Amino acid sequence: MSNSDDNLDKNQKEEVNKTIDSEENMKTDVNSEDELLKAQQVAENAVKESLQIISDVINS
């Protein structure tokens, strides 16, 4: 194999690695977004429960 072929293989490997890294980052972003949505839901539920407790106390 010639030197230019070696360089081409190295460049292809680098591109593949960059693509894999990029895909991993996208997966991480999606997971982070899912976690944020879950946290938001938990917070919203906590606020609803707090408001219900306040309402119950006022009406008792």
Tab-separated table of N, CA and C in Angstrom:
chain	number	residue	atom	x	y	z
A	1	MET	N	0.848	-1.175	0.000
A	1	MET	CA	0.000	0.000	0.000
A	1	MET	C	0.897	1.243	0.000
A	2	SER	N	0.502	2.221	-0.762
A	2	SER	CA	1.331	3.418	-0.860
A	2	SER	C	1.046	4.348	0.305
A	3	ASN	N	1.896	5.344	0.438
A	3	ASN	CA	1.769	6.302	1.527
A	3	ASN	C	0.461	7.092	1.425
A	4	SER	N	0.067	7.447	0.199
A	4	SER	CA	-1.175	8.205	0.034
A	4	SER	C	-2.380	7.349	0.427
A	5	ASP	N	-2.303	6.036	0.179
A	5	ASP	CA	-3.374	5.137	0.608
A	5	ASP	C	-3.457	5.096	2.134
A	6	ASP	N	-2.306	5.074	2.802
A	6	ASP	CA	-2.271	5.087	4.269
A	6	ASP	C	-2.925	6.360	4.796
A	7	ASN	N	-2.598	7.485	4.160
A	7	ASN	CA	-3.177	8.758	4.593
A	7	ASN	C	-4.687	8.774	4.384
A	8	LEU	N	-5.125	8.209	3.261
A	8	LEU	CA	-6.551	8.150	2.987
A	8	LEU	C	-7.246	7.304	4.046
A	9	ASP	N	-6.663	6.163	4.375
A	9	ASP	CA	-7.236	5.305	5.419
A	9	ASP	C	-7.306	6.046	6.752
A	10	LYS	N	-6.248	6.780	7.091
A	10	LYS	CA	-6.237	7.544	8.347
A	10	LYS	C	-7.339	8.593	8.333
A	11	ASN	N	-7.479	9.288	7.188
A	11	ASN	CA	-8.517	10.319	7.084
A	11	ASN	C	-9.911	9.707	7.201
A	12	GLN	N	-10.086	8.549	6.558
A	12	GLN	CA	-11.389	7.884	6.651
A	12	GLN	C	-11.680	7.457	8.082
A	13	LYS	N	-10.674	6.933	8.755
A	13	LYS	CA	-10.860	6.516	10.149
A	13	LYS	C	-11.197	7.719	11.029
A	14	GLU	N	-10.524	8.842	10.780
A	14	GLU	CA	-10.808	10.054	11.559
A	14	GLU	C	-12.250	10.515	11.334
A	15	GLU	N	-12.686	10.467	10.061
A	15	GLU	CA	-14.063	10.879	9.754
A	15	GLU	C	-15.069	9.952	10.424
A	16	VAL	N	-14.797	8.662	10.403
A	16	VAL	CA	-15.686	7.700	11.059
A	16	VAL	C	-15.739	7.989	12.557
A	17	ASN	N	-14.578	8.238	13.152
A	17	ASN	CA	-14.541	8.535	14.588
A	17	ASN	C	-15.286	9.821	14.913
A	18	LYS	N	-15.149	10.839	14.047
A	18	LYS	CA	-15.873	12.097	14.271
A	18	LYS	C	-17.380	11.859	14.194
A	19	THR	N	-17.791	11.036	13.230
A	19	THR	CA	-19.213	10.728	13.078
A	19	THR	C	-19.735	9.995	14.302
A	20	ILE	N	-18.978	9.024	14.778
A	20	ILE	CA	-19.377	8.270	15.975
A	20	ILE	C	-19.475	9.209	17.173
A	21	ASP	N	-18.485	10.090	17.341
A	21	ASP	CA	-18.513	11.051	18.451
A	21	ASP	C	-19.746	11.945	18.351
A	22	SER	N	-20.034	12.400	17.136
A	22	SER	CA	-21.180	13.273	16.917
A	22	SER	C	-22.480	12.560	17.273
A	23	GLU	N	-22.593	11.294	16.858
A	23	GLU	CA	-23.795	10.519	17.183
A	23	GLU	C	-23.918	10.304	18.688
A	24	GLU	N	-22.804	10.059	19.354
A	24	GLU	CA	-22.830	9.881	20.808
A	24	GLU	C	-23.285	11.165	21.491
A	25	ASN	N	-22.801	12.311	20.980
A	25	ASN	CA	-23.202	13.596	21.559
A	25	ASN	C	-24.696	13.836	21.373
A	26	MET	N	-25.222	13.453	20.202
A	26	MET	CA	-26.649	13.622	19.963
A	26	MET	C	-27.455	12.754	20.923
A	27	LYS	N	-26.991	11.517	21.162
A	27	LYS	CA	-27.682	10.640	22.108
A	27	LYS	C	-27.668	11.256	23.497
A	28	THR	N	-26.534	11.823	23.880
A	28	THR	CA	-26.420	12.464	25.191
A	28	THR	C	-27.375	13.644	25.289
A	29	ASP	N	-27.456	14.438	24.211
A	29	ASP	CA	-28.366	15.582	24.201
A	29	ASP	C	-29.817	15.131	24.372
A	30	VAL	N	-30.196	14.062	23.664
A	30	VAL	CA	-31.561	13.546	23.771
A	30	VAL	C	-31.815	13.049	25.192
A	31	ASN	N	-30.863	12.326	25.755
A	31	ASN	CA	-31.024	11.838	27.130
A	31	ASN	C	-31.145	13.002	28.101
A	32	SER	N	-30.340	14.043	27.899
A	32	SER	CA	-30.403	15.217	28.772
A	32	SER	C	-31.766	15.888	28.655
A	33	GLU	N	-32.271	15.973	27.433
A	33	GLU	CA	-33.583	16.588	27.220
A	33	GLU	C	-34.669	15.767	27.908
A	34	ASP	N	-34.584	14.446	27.793
A	34	ASP	CA	-35.549	13.570	28.470
A	34	ASP	C	-35.500	13.787	29.974
A	35	GLU	N	-34.291	13.884	30.510
A	35	GLU	CA	-34.136	14.092	31.956
A	35	GLU	C	-34.727	15.441	32.374
A	36	LEU	N	-34.513	16.463	31.551
A	36	LEU	CA	-35.081	17.779	31.860
A	36	LEU	C	-36.603	17.735	31.845
A	37	LEU	N	-37.162	17.029	30.873
A	37	LEU	CA	-38.621	16.918	30.811
A	37	LEU	C	-39.170	16.181	32.028
A	38	LYS	N	-38.473	15.136	32.449
A	38	LYS	CA	-38.900	14.410	33.643
A	38	LYS	C	-38.837	15.309	34.874
A	39	ALA	N	-37.765	16.065	34.989
A	39	ALA	CA	-37.600	16.968	36.130
A	39	ALA	C	-38.681	18.043	36.121
A	40	GLN	N	-38.999	18.543	34.927
A	40	GLN	CA	-40.049	19.557	34.812
A	40	GLN	C	-41.389	18.977	35.262
A	41	GLN	N	-41.669	17.743	34.851
A	41	GLN	CA	-42.916	17.089	35.239
A	41	GLN	C	-42.992	16.919	36.757
A	42	VAL	N	-41.891	16.506	37.363
A	42	VAL	CA	-41.852	16.341	38.821
A	42	VAL	C	-42.116	17.685	39.504
A	43	ALA	N	-41.487	18.739	38.990
A	43	ALA	CA	-41.675	20.069	39.576
A	43	ALA	C	-43.124	20.532	39.431
A	44	GLU	N	-43.709	20.315	38.248
A	44	GLU	CA	-45.106	20.707	38.036
A	44	GLU	C	-46.034	19.953	38.977
A	45	ASN	N	-45.781	18.667	39.155
A	45	ASN	CA	-46.610	17.873	40.072
A	45	ASN	C	-46.469	18.364	41.503
A	46	ALA	N	-45.265	18.743	41.897
A	46	ALA	CA	-45.042	19.252	43.253
A	46	ALA	C	-45.803	20.553	43.468
A	47	VAL	N	-45.797	21.417	42.467
A	47	VAL	CA	-46.533	22.689	42.573
A	47	VAL	C	-48.027	22.413	42.680
A	48	LYS	N	-48.537	21.493	41.845
A	48	LYS	CA	-49.969	21.160	41.901
A	48	LYS	C	-50.346	20.620	43.273
A	49	GLU	N	-49.516	19.740	43.811
A	49	GLU	CA	-49.796	19.177	45.133
A	49	GLU	C	-49.773	20.265	46.203
A	50	SER	N	-48.811	21.168	46.106
A	50	SER	CA	-48.713	22.266	47.076
A	50	SER	C	-49.943	23.161	47.000
A	51	LEU	N	-50.372	23.472	45.789
A	51	LEU	CA	-51.560	24.311	45.629
A	51	LEU	C	-52.807	23.612	46.170
A	52	GLN	N	-52.878	22.311	45.976
A	52	GLN	CA	-54.023	21.548	46.492
A	52	GLN	C	-54.037	21.571	48.018
A	53	ILE	N	-52.862	21.425	48.619
A	53	ILE	CA	-52.772	21.466	50.088
A	53	ILE	C	-53.188	22.839	50.598
A	54	ILE	N	-52.707	23.897	49.941
A	54	ILE	CA	-53.074	25.267	50.351
A	54	ILE	C	-54.587	25.466	50.230
A	55	SER	N	-55.129	24.983	49.115
A	55	SER	CA	-56.566	25.099	48.892
A	55	SER	C	-57.349	24.344	49.963
A	56	ASP	N	-56.898	23.149	50.295
A	56	ASP	CA	-57.558	22.355	51.339
A	56	ASP	C	-57.523	23.072	52.689
A	57	VAL	N	-56.382	23.679	53.017
A	57	VAL	CA	-56.243	24.391	54.296
A	57	VAL	C	-57.159	25.600	54.329
A	58	ILE	N	-57.219	26.329	53.229
A	58	ILE	CA	-58.076	27.526	53.177
A	58	ILE	C	-59.545	27.139	53.311
A	59	ASN	N	-59.917	26.044	52.671
A	59	ASN	CA	-61.331	25.636	52.671
A	59	ASN	C	-61.751	24.847	53.905
A	60	SER	N	-60.816	24.562	54.794
A	60	SER	CA	-61.204	23.770	55.980
A	60	SER	C	-61.592	24.657	57.140
